Coordinates of C-alpha atoms in Angstrom, one line a residue:
M1 CA -22.1 -29.9 -4.1
S2 CA -19.4 -27.4 -5.0
E3 CA -17.1 -27.9 -8.0
T4 CA -13.7 -29.4 -7.6
L5 CA -11.0 -27.0 -6.5
A6 CA -8.7 -25.7 -9.2
S7 CA -5.7 -26.5 -7.1
R8 CA -5.1 -27.9 -3.6
I9 CA -1.8 -26.0 -3.3
L10 CA -3.0 -22.4 -3.4
S11 CA -6.0 -20.4 -4.6
R12 CA -5.0 -18.5 -7.6
R13 CA -8.1 -16.3 -7.2
D14 CA -6.9 -15.3 -3.7
L15 CA -3.4 -14.7 -5.0
D16 CA -4.7 -12.4 -7.7
F17 CA -6.8 -10.5 -5.2
L18 CA -3.9 -9.9 -2.9
L19 CA -1.5 -8.9 -5.7
Y20 CA -3.7 -6.8 -7.9
E21 CA -6.7 -5.7 -6.0
W22 CA -5.0 -5.0 -2.7
L23 CA -1.2 -4.5 -3.1
D24 CA -1.4 -3.0 -6.6
A25 CA 1.4 -5.0 -8.1
S26 CA 0.8 -3.5 -11.5
A27 CA 1.9 -0.1 -10.2
L28 CA 5.4 -1.4 -9.8
S29 CA 5.7 -1.5 -13.6
K30 CA 6.0 2.3 -13.5
R31 CA 9.3 2.1 -11.8
A32 CA 12.5 2.0 -13.8
R33 CA 13.7 -1.3 -12.5
F34 CA 10.5 -3.1 -13.5
A35 CA 9.7 -1.1 -16.6
D36 CA 9.9 -4.2 -18.8
H37 CA 7.1 -5.8 -16.9
N38 CA 3.4 -5.6 -16.6
R39 CA 0.6 -7.8 -15.4
E40 CA 0.9 -10.0 -18.4
T41 CA 4.6 -10.9 -17.6
F42 CA 3.8 -11.2 -13.9
D43 CA 1.0 -13.6 -14.6
A44 CA 3.2 -15.6 -17.0
V45 CA 5.7 -16.1 -14.2
L46 CA 3.0 -17.1 -11.8
D47 CA 1.5 -19.6 -14.4
L48 CA 5.0 -21.1 -14.8
C49 CA 5.5 -21.4 -11.0
E50 CA 2.1 -23.0 -10.6
Q51 CA 2.8 -25.5 -13.4
L52 CA 6.2 -26.5 -12.2
A53 CA 5.1 -26.8 -8.6
T54 CA 2.1 -28.9 -9.6
E55 CA 3.8 -31.2 -12.1
E56 CA 7.4 -31.4 -10.7
F57 CA 7.4 -30.7 -7.0
A58 CA 4.0 -31.9 -5.6
P59 CA 4.1 -35.4 -7.1
H60 CA 7.2 -36.5 -5.0
N61 CA 6.3 -34.7 -1.8
K62 CA 5.0 -37.8 -0.1
K63 CA 7.7 -40.0 -1.5
A64 CA 10.5 -37.8 -0.3
D65 CA 8.9 -37.9 3.2
Q66 CA 8.7 -41.7 3.2
H67 CA 12.1 -42.2 1.7
E68 CA 14.2 -39.5 3.4
P69 CA 17.8 -38.8 2.5
H70 CA 20.2 -41.6 3.7
F71 CA 23.8 -41.3 4.8
D72 CA 26.0 -44.4 4.6
G73 CA 29.0 -42.8 6.2
E74 CA 30.5 -41.6 2.9
S75 CA 27.7 -40.0 0.9
V76 CA 24.1 -39.0 0.9
T77 CA 21.5 -40.6 -1.4
M78 CA 18.0 -39.3 -2.0
I79 CA 15.2 -40.0 -4.4
P80 CA 16.0 -38.9 -8.0
E81 CA 12.8 -36.8 -8.3
V82 CA 14.3 -34.1 -6.1
G83 CA 17.2 -33.4 -8.4
K84 CA 14.9 -33.6 -11.5
A85 CA 12.5 -31.0 -10.1
L86 CA 15.3 -28.7 -9.0
K87 CA 16.9 -28.8 -12.5
K88 CA 13.6 -27.8 -14.0
F89 CA 13.4 -24.9 -11.4
C90 CA 16.9 -23.8 -12.2
D91 CA 16.6 -24.1 -15.9
A92 CA 13.5 -21.9 -15.8
G93 CA 15.7 -19.1 -14.3
L94 CA 13.7 -18.9 -11.1
I95 CA 16.6 -18.8 -8.7
A96 CA 17.6 -15.5 -10.2
A97 CA 14.1 -14.2 -10.8
G98 CA 14.4 -11.1 -8.7
H99 CA 18.0 -10.2 -9.7
D100 CA 19.5 -7.9 -12.2
Y101 CA 19.6 -8.7 -15.9
A102 CA 23.4 -8.5 -15.6
M103 CA 23.3 -11.3 -13.1
G104 CA 21.1 -13.5 -15.4
G105 CA 17.9 -12.4 -13.6
M106 CA 14.5 -11.3 -14.6
Q107 CA 14.3 -8.1 -12.4
L108 CA 11.0 -9.2 -11.0
P109 CA 9.6 -7.3 -8.1
C110 CA 10.1 -9.2 -4.8
L111 CA 6.3 -9.3 -4.5
I112 CA 5.9 -11.4 -7.6
E113 CA 9.0 -13.5 -6.9
K114 CA 7.7 -14.5 -3.4
A115 CA 4.2 -15.0 -4.8
G116 CA 5.6 -17.4 -7.3
F117 CA 7.8 -19.2 -4.8
A118 CA 4.7 -19.7 -2.6
W119 CA 3.6 -22.4 -5.0
F120 CA 6.8 -24.4 -4.4
K121 CA 6.6 -24.0 -0.7
G122 CA 3.0 -25.3 -0.7
A123 CA 3.8 -28.1 -3.2
N124 CA 6.9 -29.5 -1.5
V125 CA 8.6 -27.7 1.3
G126 CA 11.4 -30.2 1.5
T127 CA 12.6 -29.8 -2.1
S128 CA 12.0 -26.1 -2.2
A129 CA 14.3 -25.6 0.8
Y130 CA 17.4 -26.0 -1.4
P131 CA 16.7 -23.0 -3.7
F132 CA 15.2 -21.1 -0.8
L133 CA 18.6 -21.2 1.1
T134 CA 20.6 -20.6 -2.1
I135 CA 18.6 -17.4 -2.9
G136 CA 19.2 -16.1 0.6
N137 CA 22.9 -17.0 0.5
A138 CA 23.3 -15.2 -2.8
N139 CA 21.4 -12.1 -1.7
T140 CA 23.6 -11.9 1.4
L141 CA 26.8 -12.0 -0.6
L142 CA 25.4 -9.4 -3.0
K143 CA 25.0 -7.1 -0.1
C144 CA 28.2 -7.9 1.8
G145 CA 30.6 -9.7 -0.5
S146 CA 33.4 -8.3 -2.7
P147 CA 33.1 -8.1 -6.5
E148 CA 35.4 -11.1 -6.8
Q149 CA 33.3 -13.2 -4.4
I150 CA 30.2 -12.3 -6.3
E151 CA 31.8 -13.4 -9.6
Q152 CA 33.2 -16.5 -8.1
F153 CA 30.3 -17.7 -5.9
V154 CA 27.1 -15.7 -6.5
K155 CA 26.8 -16.0 -10.2
P156 CA 27.1 -19.8 -10.2
M157 CA 24.4 -19.9 -7.4
L158 CA 22.1 -17.7 -9.4
S159 CA 22.5 -20.0 -12.5
G160 CA 21.8 -23.1 -10.3
R161 CA 25.3 -24.6 -10.7
F162 CA 26.0 -24.1 -6.9
F163 CA 23.6 -24.3 -4.0
G164 CA 24.1 -22.4 -0.7
T165 CA 23.6 -22.8 3.0
M166 CA 23.8 -20.8 6.3
C167 CA 25.8 -22.2 9.1
L168 CA 25.1 -20.6 12.5
S169 CA 24.2 -23.0 15.3
E170 CA 26.6 -25.3 17.0
P171 CA 25.9 -28.3 19.2
Q172 CA 27.0 -26.6 22.4
A173 CA 25.6 -23.2 21.6
G174 CA 22.2 -23.6 19.9
S175 CA 20.6 -20.2 19.4
S176 CA 23.1 -18.6 21.7
L177 CA 25.4 -17.4 18.9
S178 CA 27.7 -15.5 21.3
D179 CA 28.9 -18.9 22.5
I180 CA 29.9 -20.4 19.2
S181 CA 33.5 -21.8 19.1
T182 CA 34.2 -22.4 15.5
R183 CA 37.7 -20.9 14.9
A184 CA 39.1 -19.2 11.9
D185 CA 42.8 -18.7 11.7
L186 CA 44.3 -16.2 9.2
Q187 CA 46.6 -17.6 6.6
P188 CA 49.6 -15.9 4.8
D189 CA 47.6 -15.6 1.6
G190 CA 44.7 -13.8 3.3
S191 CA 42.4 -16.8 3.4
Y192 CA 41.4 -18.5 6.7
R193 CA 41.4 -22.0 8.0
L194 CA 38.2 -23.0 9.9
R195 CA 37.8 -25.7 12.6
G196 CA 34.6 -26.5 14.4
N197 CA 31.2 -28.1 14.2
K198 CA 27.9 -26.7 12.9
M199 CA 24.5 -28.3 13.7
W200 CA 21.1 -28.1 12.0
I201 CA 22.5 -27.2 8.6
S202 CA 19.7 -27.6 6.1
G203 CA 21.0 -28.5 2.6
G204 CA 24.5 -29.0 4.1
E205 CA 25.4 -32.1 2.0
H206 CA 24.0 -33.5 -1.2
D207 CA 24.8 -34.1 -4.9
L208 CA 22.1 -31.9 -6.3
S209 CA 24.6 -29.2 -7.5
E210 CA 28.2 -29.0 -8.6
N211 CA 29.1 -27.3 -5.3
I212 CA 27.8 -26.1 -2.0
I213 CA 28.6 -22.7 -0.7
H214 CA 28.5 -22.5 3.1
L215 CA 28.1 -19.1 4.8
V216 CA 29.7 -19.8 8.2
L217 CA 29.9 -17.8 11.4
A218 CA 33.2 -18.2 13.2
K219 CA 35.6 -16.4 15.5
V220 CA 39.0 -15.1 14.6
P221 CA 41.3 -15.3 17.6
G222 CA 42.7 -12.1 19.2
P223 CA 46.4 -11.3 19.6
D224 CA 46.5 -13.6 22.6
G225 CA 45.4 -16.5 20.5
K226 CA 42.1 -16.8 22.3
L227 CA 38.6 -16.4 20.8
I228 CA 36.9 -13.1 21.5
A229 CA 34.0 -13.6 23.9
G230 CA 30.4 -12.7 22.8
V231 CA 29.0 -11.7 19.4
K232 CA 31.6 -9.0 18.9
G233 CA 34.1 -11.6 17.9
I234 CA 32.0 -13.2 15.2
S235 CA 33.0 -12.9 11.5
L236 CA 31.4 -14.3 8.4
F237 CA 33.1 -16.6 5.9
I238 CA 32.5 -18.3 2.6
V239 CA 33.5 -22.0 2.9
P240 CA 32.9 -23.9 -0.3
K241 CA 32.5 -27.7 -0.3
R242 CA 34.9 -27.7 -3.3
L243 CA 37.4 -24.9 -3.9
V244 CA 36.7 -22.7 -6.8
N245 CA 39.5 -21.7 -9.1
T246 CA 39.9 -18.1 -10.5
D247 CA 38.6 -19.3 -13.9
G248 CA 35.4 -20.6 -12.2
S249 CA 36.4 -24.3 -12.5
L250 CA 36.2 -26.6 -9.5
G251 CA 39.3 -27.4 -7.5
E252 CA 40.0 -30.0 -4.8
R253 CA 37.6 -31.0 -2.0
N254 CA 37.6 -28.6 1.0
D255 CA 37.9 -29.9 4.5
V256 CA 34.2 -29.9 5.2
V257 CA 32.6 -33.3 5.9
L258 CA 29.2 -34.6 6.9
A259 CA 29.3 -36.1 10.4
G260 CA 25.6 -37.2 10.3
L261 CA 22.1 -36.4 9.4
N262 CA 19.4 -35.2 11.8
H263 CA 16.2 -37.1 11.5
K264 CA 13.3 -34.7 12.0
M265 CA 9.6 -35.4 12.3
G266 CA 8.9 -33.3 9.2
Y267 CA 10.8 -31.5 6.4
R268 CA 12.3 -34.9 5.7
G269 CA 13.2 -34.2 2.1
T270 CA 15.8 -31.7 3.1
T271 CA 19.1 -33.0 4.3
N272 CA 19.7 -31.6 7.8
C273 CA 23.3 -31.9 8.8
L274 CA 26.0 -31.9 11.4
L275 CA 29.0 -30.6 9.6
N276 CA 32.6 -30.9 10.7
F277 CA 35.0 -28.2 9.5
G278 CA 38.7 -28.9 9.6
E279 CA 38.7 -32.4 11.0
G280 CA 41.5 -33.3 8.5
K281 CA 39.7 -35.9 6.4
F282 CA 40.4 -33.7 3.4
Q283 CA 43.6 -31.7 3.2
P284 CA 43.2 -28.9 0.7
E285 CA 46.5 -27.4 -0.4
G286 CA 48.2 -30.2 1.5
K287 CA 47.1 -29.5 5.1
P288 CA 44.0 -29.8 7.3
G289 CA 41.6 -27.0 8.0
A290 CA 38.6 -25.8 5.9
I291 CA 39.6 -23.0 3.7
G292 CA 37.3 -20.0 4.1
Y293 CA 37.2 -16.4 2.8
L294 CA 36.2 -13.4 5.0
V295 CA 33.0 -11.7 3.9
G296 CA 32.8 -8.0 4.7
T297 CA 34.6 -6.6 7.7
L298 CA 36.3 -8.6 10.4
H299 CA 34.2 -9.0 13.6
Q300 CA 31.0 -7.8 11.8
G301 CA 29.8 -11.2 10.8
L302 CA 26.6 -11.3 12.7
A303 CA 25.5 -8.0 11.0
G304 CA 26.2 -9.6 7.6
M305 CA 24.4 -12.8 8.5
F306 CA 21.4 -10.9 9.7
H307 CA 20.7 -10.1 6.0
M308 CA 20.1 -13.7 5.4
M309 CA 18.5 -14.4 8.7
N310 CA 15.8 -11.7 8.3
E311 CA 15.1 -12.8 4.7
A312 CA 14.9 -16.4 6.0
R313 CA 12.5 -15.4 8.8
I314 CA 10.0 -13.9 6.4
G315 CA 10.6 -17.0 4.2
V316 CA 9.9 -19.3 7.1
G317 CA 6.7 -17.4 7.7
L318 CA 5.7 -17.9 4.0
G319 CA 6.5 -21.6 4.2
A320 CA 4.4 -21.9 7.3
V321 CA 1.5 -20.1 5.5
M322 CA 1.7 -22.4 2.5
L323 CA 1.7 -25.6 4.5
G324 CA -1.3 -24.3 6.3
Y325 CA -2.9 -23.2 3.1
T326 CA -2.5 -26.5 1.2
G327 CA -3.8 -28.2 4.3
Y328 CA -6.8 -26.0 4.3
L329 CA -7.6 -26.6 0.6
H330 CA -7.2 -30.4 1.2
A331 CA -9.6 -30.2 4.1
L332 CA -12.1 -28.1 2.1
D333 CA -12.0 -30.5 -0.8
Y334 CA -12.5 -33.4 1.6
A335 CA -15.4 -31.7 3.4
R336 CA -17.2 -31.0 0.2
N337 CA -16.9 -34.6 -1.0
R338 CA -17.4 -36.5 2.2
P339 CA -21.1 -37.3 3.0
Q340 CA -21.7 -38.0 6.7
G341 CA -24.6 -37.4 9.0
R342 CA -27.5 -34.9 8.8
H343 CA -28.5 -31.6 10.3
P344 CA -29.7 -31.7 14.0
S345 CA -33.1 -30.6 12.8
S346 CA -33.4 -33.2 10.1
K347 CA -32.6 -36.7 11.5
D348 CA -34.7 -38.7 9.0
P349 CA -32.5 -41.7 8.2
V350 CA -34.2 -42.2 4.9
Q351 CA -32.8 -38.9 3.7
P352 CA -29.3 -39.0 2.2
Q353 CA -26.4 -37.9 4.3
I354 CA -25.1 -34.4 3.7
P355 CA -21.5 -33.4 2.9
I356 CA -19.7 -32.5 6.1
V357 CA -19.0 -29.0 4.8
A358 CA -22.7 -28.3 5.7
H359 CA -22.1 -29.1 9.4
T360 CA -21.7 -26.0 11.5
D361 CA -18.7 -27.2 13.4
V362 CA -16.9 -28.2 10.2
K363 CA -17.6 -24.8 8.9
R364 CA -16.1 -23.3 12.1
M365 CA -12.9 -25.3 11.5
L366 CA -12.7 -24.4 7.8
L367 CA -13.4 -20.7 8.5
A368 CA -10.7 -20.6 11.1
Q369 CA -8.2 -22.2 8.7
K370 CA -9.3 -19.7 6.0
A371 CA -8.7 -16.7 8.3
Y372 CA -5.3 -18.0 9.5
V373 CA -3.9 -18.9 6.1
E374 CA -5.3 -16.1 3.9
G375 CA -4.4 -13.6 6.6
G376 CA -0.9 -15.1 6.9
L377 CA -0.4 -15.0 3.1
A378 CA -1.5 -11.4 3.0
L379 CA 1.0 -10.5 5.7
T380 CA 4.0 -12.1 4.1
L381 CA 3.2 -10.6 0.7
Y382 CA 2.8 -7.2 2.3
C383 CA 6.3 -7.7 3.6
A384 CA 7.5 -8.6 0.1
R385 CA 5.9 -5.4 -1.2
L386 CA 7.8 -3.5 1.5
V387 CA 11.0 -4.9 0.1
D388 CA 10.1 -3.4 -3.2
E389 CA 9.4 -0.1 -1.6
E390 CA 12.7 -0.2 0.3
K391 CA 14.6 -0.8 -2.9
T392 CA 12.8 1.1 -5.6
A393 CA 10.6 3.9 -4.1
E394 CA 11.6 7.2 -5.6
D395 CA 11.3 9.1 -2.4
A396 CA 14.0 8.5 0.2
S397 CA 11.5 8.9 3.1
A398 CA 9.3 6.2 1.6
R399 CA 12.3 3.8 1.4
E400 CA 13.2 4.6 5.0
A401 CA 9.6 4.0 6.1
A402 CA 9.6 0.6 4.4
T403 CA 12.8 -0.4 6.2
L404 CA 11.3 0.6 9.5
L405 CA 8.1 -1.3 8.9
L406 CA 10.0 -4.4 7.7
D407 CA 12.1 -4.3 10.9
I408 CA 9.1 -4.3 13.2
L409 CA 7.0 -6.7 11.2
T410 CA 9.7 -9.4 10.7
P411 CA 9.2 -11.1 14.1
I412 CA 5.4 -11.2 13.4
A413 CA 5.8 -12.4 9.8
K414 CA 8.0 -15.3 11.1
S415 CA 6.2 -16.3 14.3
W416 CA 2.5 -15.6 13.7
P417 CA 2.1 -18.0 10.7
S418 CA 4.3 -20.5 12.4
Q419 CA 1.9 -20.7 15.3
W420 CA -1.5 -20.2 13.7
C421 CA -1.0 -21.8 10.3
L422 CA 0.2 -24.8 12.2
E423 CA -3.1 -24.6 14.1
A424 CA -4.7 -24.6 10.7
N425 CA -2.9 -27.9 9.9
S426 CA -4.2 -29.3 13.1
L427 CA -7.8 -28.3 12.2
A428 CA -7.3 -29.8 8.7
I429 CA -6.6 -33.1 10.4
Q430 CA -9.6 -32.7 12.5
V431 CA -11.8 -32.1 9.5
H432 CA -10.6 -35.3 8.0
G433 CA -11.6 -37.2 11.2
G434 CA -9.8 -40.5 11.6
Y435 CA -8.5 -40.4 8.0
G436 CA -6.6 -37.2 8.8
Y437 CA -4.4 -39.1 11.3
T438 CA -3.4 -41.7 8.7
R439 CA -0.4 -41.5 6.3
E440 CA -2.7 -42.3 3.4
Y441 CA -3.9 -38.7 3.5
D442 CA -1.6 -35.7 3.1
V443 CA -2.7 -33.5 6.0
E444 CA -0.7 -35.4 8.6
Q445 CA 2.5 -34.7 6.7
F446 CA 1.7 -31.1 6.4
Y447 CA 1.3 -30.8 10.1
R448 CA 4.6 -32.6 10.7
D449 CA 6.4 -30.4 8.1
N450 CA 5.0 -27.2 9.7
R451 CA 5.9 -28.1 13.2
L452 CA 9.5 -27.1 12.5
N453 CA 8.6 -23.5 11.6
P454 CA 8.0 -22.3 15.2
I455 CA 11.6 -23.4 16.0
H456 CA 14.0 -22.6 13.2
E457 CA 15.3 -19.1 12.3
G458 CA 14.5 -18.1 15.9
T459 CA 11.9 -19.6 18.2
H460 CA 8.8 -17.7 19.4
G461 CA 10.8 -16.8 22.5
I462 CA 13.6 -15.2 20.5
Q463 CA 11.2 -13.3 18.3
G464 CA 9.3 -12.1 21.3
L465 CA 12.5 -10.8 22.9
D466 CA 13.4 -9.1 19.6
L467 CA 10.0 -7.4 19.2
L468 CA 9.5 -6.2 22.8
G469 CA 13.2 -5.8 23.7
R470 CA 14.4 -4.0 20.6
K471 CA 12.0 -3.4 17.7
V472 CA 9.3 -1.4 19.5
T473 CA 11.9 0.9 21.1
M474 CA 14.3 1.3 18.2
R475 CA 15.0 4.9 17.1
N476 CA 12.8 6.1 20.0
G477 CA 9.9 4.1 18.9
A478 CA 9.9 5.3 15.3
A479 CA 8.9 1.9 13.8
L480 CA 6.1 1.4 16.3
A481 CA 4.8 4.9 15.6
L482 CA 4.9 4.4 11.9
L483 CA 3.0 1.1 12.1
S484 CA 0.5 2.7 14.4
A485 CA -0.1 5.4 11.8
K486 CA -0.6 2.8 9.1
V487 CA -3.1 1.0 11.3
Q488 CA -5.0 4.2 12.2
A489 CA -5.1 5.2 8.5
T490 CA -6.8 1.8 7.7
I491 CA -9.3 2.3 10.6
S492 CA -10.2 5.7 9.3
K493 CA -11.2 4.2 5.9
T494 CA -13.9 2.1 7.6
T495 CA -15.9 5.2 8.5
N496 CA -19.3 5.1 6.8
T497 CA -19.0 1.5 5.9
H498 CA -20.3 -1.7 7.5
L499 CA -16.8 -2.3 8.8
S500 CA -16.8 0.8 11.1
G501 CA -17.5 -1.4 14.1
L502 CA -14.5 -3.6 13.4
G503 CA -12.4 -0.5 12.9
A504 CA -13.5 0.8 16.3
A505 CA -12.7 -2.5 17.9
L506 CA -9.2 -2.6 16.5
S507 CA -8.6 1.1 17.4
Q508 CA -9.5 0.5 21.0
R509 CA -7.2 -2.5 21.4
W510 CA -4.3 -0.9 19.5
Q511 CA -4.3 2.0 21.9
R512 CA -4.3 -0.5 24.7
L513 CA -1.2 -2.2 23.1
L514 CA 0.6 1.1 23.1
E515 CA -0.2 1.7 26.8
V516 CA 0.9 -1.7 27.8
T517 CA 4.1 -1.3 25.8
S518 CA 4.9 1.8 27.8
L519 CA 4.1 0.1 31.1
L520 CA 6.4 -2.8 30.3
H521 CA 9.3 -0.5 29.5
A522 CA 8.7 1.6 32.6
A523 CA 9.2 -1.4 34.8
G524 CA 12.8 -0.5 35.6
D525 CA 13.8 -4.2 35.5
L526 CA 14.6 -5.7 32.1
N527 CA 13.9 -9.2 33.4
K528 CA 10.4 -8.1 34.3
T529 CA 9.9 -6.2 31.1
L530 CA 10.8 -9.2 29.0
A531 CA 9.4 -12.0 31.3
N532 CA 6.3 -12.5 29.1
A533 CA 7.7 -11.4 25.8
S534 CA 6.2 -14.4 23.9
L535 CA 2.7 -13.4 25.1
Y536 CA 3.4 -9.8 24.0
L537 CA 4.4 -11.2 20.6
E538 CA 1.2 -13.2 20.3
A539 CA -1.0 -10.3 21.2
F540 CA 0.9 -7.9 18.9
G541 CA 0.6 -10.5 16.1
H542 CA -3.1 -10.8 16.5
L543 CA -3.5 -7.1 16.3
V544 CA -1.4 -6.9 13.2
L545 CA -3.4 -9.6 11.6
S546 CA -6.6 -7.8 12.5
W547 CA -5.3 -4.8 10.6
I548 CA -4.3 -7.0 7.7
W549 CA -7.8 -8.5 7.6
L550 CA -9.4 -5.1 7.8
E551 CA -7.3 -4.1 4.8
Q552 CA -8.5 -7.1 2.8
A553 CA -12.1 -6.4 3.7
L554 CA -11.8 -2.9 2.5
A555 CA -10.2 -4.0 -0.7
A556 CA -13.1 -6.4 -1.2
L557 CA -15.8 -3.7 -0.7
P558 CA -15.9 -2.0 -4.2
M559 CA -15.8 -5.3 -6.1
S560 CA -18.6 -7.0 -4.1
V561 CA -21.0 -6.9 -7.0
G562 CA -19.0 -9.2 -9.2
D563 CA -17.6 -12.6 -8.1
A564 CA -19.9 -12.3 -5.1
D565 CA -19.0 -15.6 -3.4
F566 CA -15.3 -14.8 -3.3
Y567 CA -15.8 -11.3 -1.8
A568 CA -18.4 -12.6 0.6
G569 CA -15.8 -15.1 1.8
K570 CA -13.3 -12.4 2.4
Q571 CA -15.8 -10.4 4.4
Q572 CA -16.9 -13.4 6.5
A573 CA -13.3 -14.4 7.3
C574 CA -12.6 -10.9 8.5
R575 CA -15.7 -10.9 10.6
W576 CA -14.7 -14.3 12.1
F577 CA -11.2 -13.0 13.0
F578 CA -12.6 -10.0 14.7
R579 CA -15.3 -12.0 16.6
W580 CA -13.3 -15.0 17.5
E581 CA -9.6 -14.1 17.6
L582 CA -9.3 -10.3 18.3
P583 CA -11.0 -10.6 21.8
K584 CA -8.3 -13.0 22.9
V585 CA -5.9 -10.0 23.0
D586 CA -7.9 -8.3 25.9
A587 CA -6.9 -10.9 28.5
Q588 CA -3.4 -11.0 27.2
L589 CA -2.9 -7.3 27.4
D590 CA -4.5 -7.2 30.9
L591 CA -2.0 -9.8 32.1
L592 CA 0.9 -8.1 30.5
A593 CA -0.1 -4.8 32.2
T594 CA 0.2 -6.4 35.7
L595 CA 3.9 -7.1 35.0
D596 CA 3.1 -10.7 36.2
T597 CA 6.2 -12.5 37.4
T598 CA 4.8 -16.0 37.8
T599 CA 7.0 -17.6 35.2
L600 CA 10.0 -15.4 36.1
D601 CA 9.8 -16.4 39.8
M602 CA 9.4 -20.1 39.1
Q603 CA 12.4 -22.1 40.5
D604 CA 14.0 -25.1 38.9
N605 CA 13.5 -27.4 41.9
W606 CA 9.7 -26.5 42.1
F607 CA 9.2 -28.4 38.9

């Protein structure tokens, strides 16, 4: 029987392989921004993250699920372990890990920062949501805010004093942001007063920090007093829970109140809120209306918020990966230690039962999980590496290329793990058998937690429309052409290796993808072009993950003499993906090529 797993959150051996043997994280130390770092400092951060995640976050994951935040009409209460864990996280300086020294940060590469944060996502996705949102909020204001706003709001967030949120959706609008109706009226002092409602606001109310900084999308009325229709009227505002004085001290309570908590099937440790802005319960400076401050340029709010949305989309993908990953490791550990049955060719009841990991069908389920979660982690870390290229590559063309690749890969990085690492969680339950369906085992919670990820930060449908409707055609197809060149470069490396057949299989299907993409955009009818965008997203994602797995298999080739089991596992997972998953793309691309209108033509009353 195999030895006990070192961790059931994440495989450090896999993480080291991805960071150092594939993505060459050590090379980043040669850049001026990261010159104070090397593998030793990177590993120290990863060690710290693993320790804090294991000792402070994981132990209360189940308790936070069973005792979710409660709203009594006045305040929210939650288990004390959440606040204690977050204090340890903030005291370790991890919120500011990727930021400038001048901002109290460590100037870590994004690649290492996200690899470290993966531990927290896998240990306790509910508690980790608070710093996750705060980091995204701070990053957005660093890009779009004024120096005064950075001083007043960002620095306290990076120190852990304030936490942050993003407020987009509204009850009547959902994902259709052009239909939001939260109103922002200009005041004589240059501030704004906001009135409206925001729904699905994660981390929208709590007492875990001194203050909560809401980034809010709202519309400033035109000269006629009416809100401007569509996304062109949207602006971005900072709306703090408590006003902040010029000296940094906290002022009076702003007119933002919690109307109620949403009770989700998973992610229960994160408060998810309906917030009312400007209802008049609090009257800052003597009158109703939530005081807000314009971020960036008037009517350019959606562009500003997209900084946070795109970062959050890749973060959601990482969270989906890690829920699938910890589920896989729990299933693997269970399968190695659960004796049951015998091989079909050896039915002697006198012989002892074998661990279920020896059964072929269990190996099938574990191998599928391994391929999904290790592939998904590789993809999201590749995107983090692109962020480092975008920010620090010495050559301008390299920085531009990284931006293009990030643009086209973001819908995949968000949606593919949300679909297939959720499937990994389903398989983890199946490996556990009847036990997997009980609350006494962790895997049922992982599934419930992960089921949110295909929905928030843009559903599969929205990501499909973005990919097919915009990303593959942007700048005359420049991003798709660049990604294609990357894929072909990988395929060319398989020549004269045992991976050449896999390279040929990917090459053939990638060319088919390009042909089908052209066919869809030649339809002459945008409704027909985009009718099956989600199917296109799924096919595109599987091709991208085939490329990612081929990259991993190539990275595992030179080191196959040492640590043989690990590298053999990488090769076998790649083989499985190409044999079991890649062929699914054929039928999908064939259907897309017909410009099928079955779903488009369906009528409401036919249901």
